[in-house]
Amino acid sequence: MEGRRIFANVLWNWAGRLGSILVALIFARLILDQLGREAYGIWEILMVLGSYYALADLGLNTACVKHLAELWGENRQEKFGRYLTTCVMLNTMVAMVIVAAGVTCALLLTTIFEIPPELVETSRLAALIYTGVIAIRLVVQPYHASLAAMGRFDRLNQLSVSTQAATSAVLLGVLLAGYSLAGMAFATLVMTIVASLVAVWIVRSQAGPEMTRFHCFDRDVVKQQFSFGGWVVVRRAASRCVNRGGVLLLGAMAGPASVPFFSLANSLCGRFSDFLSSIYLVVMPKASQLNAEGDVERLRKLIVRGSRSVLTLAATGSGALVLLSPGFLNLWLGPEYVHPTSTVVVLLAIVLIVTSANSIMKPVMTGQGRVKSLALLEIAAAICFLSLAIPSIWWSGPVGVAVALLITRFLTELLVVQFWIRRACDLSLVSYIRECLLSGIVAASIPVSATVILSFVVDIEQPAGFILGVFVYALAALPAIFAIGLDRQTRALAIEAVTSKLTTARAIPPASKNL
């Protein structure tokens, strides 16, 4: 039953990520067509700056998920409500600081970045409005953390998918009506307010009145939050510097017009990485519960099975990105974006495989409270990345940033994987490769080989060849992942989840379906 819940939560997370991917792909093309490359570059810069504003939560959200998951597992209702209330109050205080920082950032926007004169006013206004979006999301964040702690990723992602669909429709109308970046930011603000109110209502209906009743401010909760969250925010700051700092460096050193070539490639690889992160999100609360129970054996199985699944999906997805991204970019954006962007995609696809090596270990260590080690690792990665990226931009622009990111992740991820795996799972590097990595490589080699053979027959960079290539790759990848990449127990869970859904659907009377 526990395995089925974890597997179902991953599927719901994938549904939410799929909606996010569709929105990103559609609106990247719309913004480029309607507003131009420079406006798209500015929008990407604002999104990255917004992610840095989110650091102001001081790691409280991660700490909130960890501690609420423990309290939920122990059924401590009054303490759960007290913790939730205190987290909301803390986040509200932080949101006020974010608003003040956003005003300053909007005023300094043109000083840091070379923005064309005709886009200065709308860029500043969009930055101010988007600051409000981040502040509102931060205030409601503990309610989302509550759903994650309760394991209700189905409700969390139903809210996410419906919000993305509604926001997409509104933004589409804004773009087609001819509004600028400020109009897009205002539409996002309105939809964020609506989604936040719905999130509060869902949590209250799921947890009950006792767990969501407002309590007095609890100083002990504050101490717990900051003792855990201090290193989390250091880790997040360093991680964002590595993963998203390339956009800001390109915008400052080479201008907003150079940003799309890197950000579009990063969007493709990042959206696939979001699918993988759906597994991490489920692992962290579960690891917190197992660690609190002292169940080492189940924790080890969680690490090994999760790592095998993630590495299999990462290897297969990276193969698809390398082989099919030129055709997709040609179909999506046009031939002028294919060469510079596809080169960056290849480099970032390799980064995706490298980072997947420790992808399950990191949320497990977070669930165990060992965030200091993760923070120190990310600090080392940030220093390495900045040292390499700044000269690389002068050398090769967007491609140079991708090379700097690849070298950084290779050094910081692969060189420490043996130490972490041995300490947490008592596995040698050879055993880890045999149990987790080898199956993923073998599974990925089958669709890669089939698509390479197809490329000798048809041009997969052209629209018709690309569609055929996607079909062939998917046809070869799905059975390979299922039969080779997944272990026996995970395959059984997948079959059980699908058959139970089909059985439930057949059991519904016709009259109920009509209703």
XYZ file of C-alpha atoms in Angstrom:
515
model
C 0.000 0.000 0.000
C 2.869 2.352 0.886
C 4.638 1.637 -2.416
C 1.439 2.269 -4.356
C 1.002 5.656 -2.641
C 4.591 6.681 -3.510
C 4.141 5.573 -7.118
C 0.785 7.368 -7.399
C 2.302 10.551 -5.962
C 5.050 10.440 -8.584
C 2.441 10.069 -11.347
C 0.494 13.057 -10.019
C 3.704 15.073 -9.893
C 4.397 14.149 -13.505
C 0.937 15.350 -14.483
C 1.679 18.695 -12.836
C 5.074 18.969 -14.520
C 3.571 18.142 -17.909
C 1.231 21.094 -17.583
C 4.177 23.321 -16.690
C 6.150 22.098 -19.716
C 3.288 22.764 -22.130
C 2.827 26.282 -20.753
C 6.555 27.038 -21.016
C 6.859 25.765 -24.591
C 3.766 27.574 -25.832
C 4.527 30.908 -24.237
C 8.201 30.964 -25.159
C 7.128 30.882 -28.812
C 4.300 33.405 -28.281
C 6.533 35.915 -26.483
C 9.207 35.591 -29.168
C 6.629 36.141 -31.934
C 4.597 38.888 -30.260
C 7.226 40.845 -28.324
C 10.604 39.917 -29.859
C 13.829 38.322 -28.693
C 14.893 41.157 -26.382
C 11.539 41.211 -24.575
C 11.736 37.442 -24.131
C 15.239 37.843 -22.696
C 13.949 40.453 -20.219
C 11.049 38.168 -19.208
C 13.521 35.341 -18.551
C 15.673 37.693 -16.468
C 12.613 38.654 -14.403
C 11.769 34.969 -13.855
C 15.297 34.249 -12.650
C 15.282 37.300 -10.367
C 11.967 36.064 -8.985
C 13.588 32.743 -8.133
C 16.217 34.633 -6.159
C 13.486 36.526 -4.274
C 12.153 33.111 -3.263
C 15.407 32.530 -1.370
C 14.078 34.974 1.198
C 11.983 32.154 2.662
C 15.270 31.305 4.431
C 14.767 27.600 3.821
C 11.567 27.661 5.843
C 9.514 25.773 3.261
C 11.836 22.762 3.203
C 11.965 22.774 6.990
C 8.178 23.063 7.064
C 7.704 19.977 4.848
C 10.157 17.941 6.939
C 8.692 18.775 10.344
C 5.038 18.697 9.253
C 5.601 15.253 7.690
C 6.941 14.004 11.022
C 4.007 15.532 12.944
C 1.492 14.138 10.448
C 2.993 10.660 10.777
C 2.734 10.916 14.574
C -0.850 12.324 14.362
C -0.016 15.283 16.619
C -2.896 17.492 15.505
C -2.498 20.440 17.855
C 1.241 20.677 17.215
C 0.631 20.423 13.450
C -1.739 23.413 13.581
C 0.638 25.428 15.758
C 3.511 24.721 13.358
C 1.449 25.685 10.303
C 0.256 28.938 11.872
C 3.756 30.002 12.898
C 5.125 29.245 9.424
C 2.434 31.416 7.804
C 3.263 34.304 10.148
C 6.999 33.962 9.505
C 6.504 33.882 5.731
C 4.284 36.971 5.886
C 7.077 38.906 7.592
C 9.559 37.736 4.972
C 7.131 38.695 2.171
C 7.180 42.307 3.390
C 10.961 42.338 3.049
C 10.659 40.912 -0.476
C 8.343 43.734 -1.547
C 10.867 46.327 -0.341
C 13.698 44.517 -2.127
C 11.602 44.276 -5.307
C 11.097 48.027 -5.454
C 14.859 48.576 -5.192
C 15.575 45.931 -7.838
C 13.062 47.466 -10.258
C 14.721 50.869 -9.946
C 18.190 49.392 -10.547
C 17.103 47.121 -13.414
C 18.358 49.383 -16.193
C 21.621 50.021 -14.366
C 22.531 46.326 -14.297
C 21.144 45.232 -17.676
C 21.291 46.943 -21.084
C 17.570 47.300 -21.743
C 16.368 49.137 -24.885
C 14.780 52.532 -24.087
C 11.353 51.505 -25.390
C 11.230 48.583 -22.917
C 12.511 50.387 -19.807
C 9.175 51.457 -18.295
C 7.304 48.229 -18.962
C 10.262 46.221 -17.613
C 10.308 48.181 -14.357
C 6.548 47.886 -13.913
C 6.641 44.150 -14.669
C 9.431 43.700 -12.092
C 7.354 45.498 -9.429
C 4.231 43.456 -10.147
C 6.113 40.174 -10.232
C 7.525 41.004 -6.808
C 3.926 40.913 -5.547
C 3.476 37.482 -7.157
C 6.480 36.111 -5.273
C 5.328 37.679 -1.985
C 1.849 36.100 -2.216
C 3.260 32.706 -3.126
C 5.568 32.886 -0.128
C 2.718 33.629 2.305
C 0.708 30.613 1.086
C 3.739 28.319 0.807
C 3.155 26.566 4.172
C -0.228 25.331 2.925
C 1.428 23.723 -0.103
C 4.026 22.264 2.276
C 1.163 20.792 4.345
C -0.206 18.918 1.342
C 3.270 17.565 0.544
C 3.757 16.524 4.176
C 0.420 14.678 4.120
C 1.439 12.910 0.918
C -1.464 14.503 -0.982
C 0.462 15.195 -4.158
C -2.727 14.411 -6.081
C -4.460 17.467 -4.615
C -1.287 19.541 -4.916
C -0.910 18.778 -8.600
C -4.615 19.037 -9.402
C -4.347 22.582 -8.092
C -1.139 23.149 -10.070
C -2.539 21.839 -13.359
C -5.812 23.764 -13.079
C -3.952 26.964 -12.121
C -1.572 26.607 -15.055
C -4.440 25.994 -17.462
C -6.360 29.054 -16.236
C -3.230 31.229 -16.190
C -2.338 30.071 -19.699
C -5.739 31.091 -21.016
C -5.491 34.520 -19.376
C -1.915 35.123 -20.567
C -2.874 34.039 -24.073
C -5.604 36.670 -24.114
C -3.178 39.277 -22.762
C -0.605 38.555 -25.459
C -3.108 38.462 -28.313
C -4.653 41.721 -27.070
C -1.270 43.375 -27.545
C -0.328 44.023 -23.923
C 3.327 44.174 -22.889
C 5.397 42.494 -20.181
C 3.591 44.503 -17.492
C 0.235 43.124 -18.649
C 1.569 39.572 -18.438
C 2.885 40.205 -14.933
C -0.459 41.672 -13.773
C -2.388 38.702 -15.177
C -0.019 36.358 -13.328
C -0.618 38.313 -10.099
C -4.412 37.973 -10.356
C -4.245 34.231 -11.024
C -1.781 33.763 -8.150
C -4.221 35.374 -5.710
C -7.046 33.077 -6.867
C -4.861 29.959 -6.679
C -3.671 30.902 -3.182
C -7.220 31.152 -1.856
C -8.052 27.759 -3.370
C -4.907 26.214 -1.789
C -5.949 27.387 1.685
C -9.437 25.936 1.193
C -8.051 22.550 0.034
C -5.748 22.214 3.044
C -8.526 23.086 5.481
C -10.820 20.504 3.898
C -8.122 17.782 3.873
C -6.549 18.279 7.313
C -9.667 19.200 9.259
C -10.406 22.176 11.518
C -8.139 21.151 14.410
C -4.969 20.927 12.324
C -5.626 24.178 10.459
C -6.981 26.284 13.307
C -4.921 29.412 13.934
C -2.768 29.356 17.085
C -0.507 31.803 18.843
C 2.988 32.452 17.550
C 5.278 29.651 18.794
C 8.909 30.572 19.498
C 9.966 26.918 19.696
C 8.739 26.432 16.144
C 10.793 29.435 15.039
C 13.927 27.906 16.571
C 13.259 24.589 14.827
C 12.629 26.284 11.510
C 15.757 28.420 11.518
C 18.044 25.723 12.933
C 17.144 23.567 9.940
C 16.393 26.279 7.389
C 19.618 28.314 7.734
C 21.729 25.837 5.816
C 18.848 25.182 3.398
C 18.804 28.806 2.257
C 22.596 28.794 1.846
C 22.268 25.691 -0.286
C 19.454 27.177 -2.355
C 21.337 30.420 -2.953
C 24.407 28.545 -4.152
C 22.298 26.144 -6.234
C 20.464 28.983 -7.986
C 23.786 30.646 -8.683
C 24.857 27.511 -10.555
C 21.596 26.519 -12.246
C 20.177 29.948 -13.120
C 23.083 32.333 -12.790
C 24.008 31.810 -16.439
C 20.984 33.823 -17.579
C 21.922 36.796 -15.390
C 25.594 36.646 -16.411
C 24.677 36.534 -20.097
C 22.197 39.383 -19.698
C 24.715 41.572 -17.877
C 27.777 40.775 -20.015
C 26.340 40.106 -23.480
C 22.899 41.791 -23.369
C 19.328 40.419 -23.166
C 19.373 39.429 -26.865
C 21.904 36.654 -26.117
C 19.820 35.178 -23.293
C 17.256 33.188 -25.380
C 19.877 30.864 -26.914
C 20.848 29.618 -23.459
C 17.495 29.957 -21.693
C 15.587 28.034 -24.391
C 18.044 25.122 -24.175
C 17.986 25.338 -20.397
C 14.185 25.328 -20.529
C 14.109 22.103 -22.570
C 16.537 20.282 -20.285
C 15.134 21.925 -17.163
C 11.577 20.857 -17.953
C 12.695 17.257 -18.292
C 14.605 17.648 -15.038
C 11.286 18.756 -13.510
C 9.894 15.312 -14.323
C 12.739 13.757 -12.365
C 12.247 16.177 -9.484
C 8.730 14.790 -9.142
C 10.394 11.712 -7.676
C 12.586 13.787 -5.328
C 9.556 15.644 -3.942
C 7.983 12.367 -2.880
C 11.221 10.971 -1.447
C 12.037 13.797 1.000
C 8.894 13.573 3.219
C 9.093 9.767 3.154
C 12.782 9.844 4.112
C 11.916 12.133 7.037
C 9.343 9.614 8.302
C 11.682 6.605 7.900
C 14.532 8.476 9.561
C 12.279 9.400 12.504
C 11.272 5.721 12.803
C 14.920 4.586 12.559
C 14.089 2.182 9.709
C 17.496 1.989 7.995
C 16.704 -0.980 5.735
C 13.631 0.603 4.150
C 15.570 3.841 3.732
C 18.322 1.982 1.867
C 15.758 0.352 -0.444
C 14.215 3.769 -1.088
C 17.606 5.147 -2.136
C 18.571 2.248 -4.408
C 15.195 1.905 -6.136
C 14.808 5.655 -6.520
C 18.322 6.117 -7.912
C 17.827 3.325 -10.430
C 14.549 4.800 -11.663
C 15.915 8.353 -11.888
C 19.124 7.374 -13.698
C 17.150 5.261 -16.176
C 14.811 8.143 -16.985
C 17.701 10.640 -17.092
C 19.758 8.545 -19.531
C 16.768 7.879 -21.782
C 15.618 11.503 -21.716
C 19.098 12.853 -22.396
C 19.384 10.608 -25.440
C 16.111 12.026 -26.746
C 17.275 15.603 -26.121
C 20.557 15.089 -27.967
C 19.050 13.344 -31.006
C 15.696 15.082 -31.366
C 16.264 18.639 -30.089
C 17.452 20.040 -33.491
C 14.254 18.880 -35.163
C 12.131 20.138 -32.292
C 13.821 23.565 -32.286
C 13.366 23.836 -36.049
C 9.668 23.016 -35.709
C 9.158 25.126 -32.572
C 11.186 28.288 -33.200
C 12.614 28.155 -36.710
C 16.011 27.333 -38.275
C 17.772 30.473 -36.945
C 17.666 29.043 -33.400
C 18.713 25.468 -34.225
C 22.523 25.542 -34.308
C 23.451 27.709 -31.283
C 20.634 26.336 -29.101
C 21.062 22.638 -29.974
C 24.763 22.810 -29.077
C 23.819 24.072 -25.616
C 21.145 21.335 -25.344
C 23.753 18.598 -25.915
C 25.974 19.956 -23.142
C 23.070 20.413 -20.714
C 21.778 16.900 -21.472
C 25.111 15.522 -20.258
C 24.778 17.717 -17.164
C 21.362 16.135 -16.560
C 22.858 12.624 -16.391
C 25.706 13.746 -14.143
C 23.409 15.475 -11.640
C 21.074 12.482 -11.545
C 23.798 10.409 -9.871
C 23.116 12.102 -6.517
C 19.539 13.166 -7.165
C 17.943 10.747 -4.696
C 20.679 11.058 -2.090
C 20.096 14.806 -1.744
C 16.427 14.684 -0.656
C 17.234 11.716 1.595
C 20.003 13.689 3.292
C 17.622 16.635 3.592
C 15.043 14.377 5.225
C 17.743 13.204 7.639
C 18.590 16.810 8.526
C 22.075 16.664 6.974
C 21.688 19.865 4.995
C 25.035 21.348 6.035
C 26.943 18.892 3.816
C 24.654 19.707 0.887
C 25.097 23.445 1.451
C 28.894 23.176 1.498
C 28.797 21.160 -1.729
C 26.673 23.781 -3.477
C 28.939 26.607 -2.240
C 31.914 24.828 -3.807
C 29.894 24.363 -7.010
C 28.925 28.054 -7.122
C 32.532 29.200 -6.712
C 33.659 26.801 -9.427
C 30.873 27.856 -11.801
C 31.479 31.599 -11.439
C 35.210 31.132 -11.906
C 34.601 29.276 -15.161
C 31.492 31.023 -16.519
C 32.700 34.641 -16.517
C 35.695 34.040 -18.846
C 33.697 31.457 -20.834
C 31.079 34.063 -21.817
C 33.783 36.162 -23.462
C 35.011 33.028 -25.222
C 31.779 31.544 -26.549
C 28.689 33.214 -25.071
C 25.830 30.767 -24.274
C 27.921 27.712 -25.199
C 30.626 28.856 -22.786
C 28.113 29.019 -19.927
C 26.969 25.447 -20.689
C 30.596 24.211 -20.734
C 31.237 25.896 -17.363
C 28.123 24.244 -15.923
C 29.152 20.804 -17.223
C 32.657 21.016 -15.726
C 31.253 22.272 -12.426
C 28.698 19.495 -12.046
C 31.163 16.826 -13.113
C 33.638 17.875 -10.436
C 31.157 18.383 -7.598
C 28.761 15.489 -8.277
C 30.749 12.529 -9.544
C 33.774 13.014 -7.296
C 31.682 12.826 -4.121
C 29.098 10.203 -5.119
C 31.123 7.283 -3.773
C 31.511 8.885 -0.333
C 27.771 9.628 0.041
C 26.534 6.309 -1.310
C 28.920 4.315 0.886
C 27.964 6.275 4.002
C 24.197 6.122 3.468
C 23.756 2.707 1.833
C 27.011 0.858 2.549
C 27.463 0.429 -1.211
C 30.757 0.622 -3.072
C 30.951 2.622 -6.286
C 31.069 -0.615 -8.306
C 27.933 -1.935 -6.580
C 26.170 1.385 -7.079
C 26.979 1.350 -10.816
C 25.805 -2.243 -11.134
C 22.548 -1.802 -9.190
C 21.554 1.700 -10.330
C 23.434 2.996 -13.359
C 24.066 0.048 -15.670
C 20.396 -0.743 -16.245
C 19.697 2.863 -17.226
C 22.507 2.926 -19.778
C 21.362 -0.355 -21.331
C 17.728 0.807 -21.435
C 18.699 4.130 -23.067
C 20.937 2.491 -25.661
C 17.983 0.734 -27.314
C 15.962 3.823 -28.396
C 19.165 5.764 -29.118
C 20.364 3.035 -31.487
C 16.977 2.826 -33.193
C 16.838 6.609 -33.731
C 20.434 6.800 -35.013
C 19.638 4.101 -37.561
C 16.526 6.038 -38.573
C 18.604 9.225 -39.071
C 20.496 7.508 -41.884
C 17.197 6.957 -43.703
C 15.331 10.248 -43.069
C 16.332 13.740 -41.986
C 15.062 13.931 -38.405
C 15.724 17.704 -38.296
C 12.856 18.287 -40.732
C 9.274 18.311 -39.387
C 8.166 14.985 -40.910
C 11.401 13.226 -39.947
C 11.247 14.676 -36.442
C 7.713 13.362 -35.848
C 8.771 9.933 -37.108
C 11.874 10.079 -34.898
C 9.784 10.857 -31.816
C 7.493 7.932 -32.588
C 10.386 5.492 -33.085
C 12.220 6.699 -29.979
C 9.133 6.440 -27.772
C 8.210 3.048 -29.220
C 11.671 1.698 -28.353
C 12.121 3.574 -25.056
C 8.929 2.674 -23.184
C 9.342 -1.139 -23.192
C 13.109 -0.770 -22.604
C 12.554 1.394 -19.515
C 9.858 -0.915 -18.182
C 11.663 -4.212 -18.822
C 15.296 -3.228 -18.160
C 15.438 0.116 -16.348
C 12.979 -0.584 -13.528
C 13.513 -3.214 -10.851
C 11.015 -6.018 -10.308
C 9.180 -4.389 -7.403
C 8.781 -1.050 -9.204
C 7.402 -2.844 -12.270
C 4.914 -4.656 -10.035
C 3.823 -1.352 -8.482
C 3.332 0.195 -11.933
C 1.221 -2.733 -13.116
C -0.797 -2.730 -9.888
C -1.437 1.028 -10.114
C -2.647 0.812 -13.724
C -4.820 -2.277 -13.213
C -6.401 -0.828 -10.063
C -7.354 2.314 -11.982
C -8.870 0.240 -14.806
C -10.742 -1.949 -12.327
C -12.113 1.115 -10.540
C -13.217 2.638 -13.854
C -15.069 -0.556 -14.853
C -16.743 -0.748 -11.443
C -18.391 2.670 -11.853
C -22.030 2.192 -12.956
C -23.026 3.848 -16.261
C -25.407 6.212 -14.497
C -22.591 7.430 -12.230
C -20.348 8.064 -15.230
C -23.046 10.169 -16.852
C -23.335 12.212 -13.701
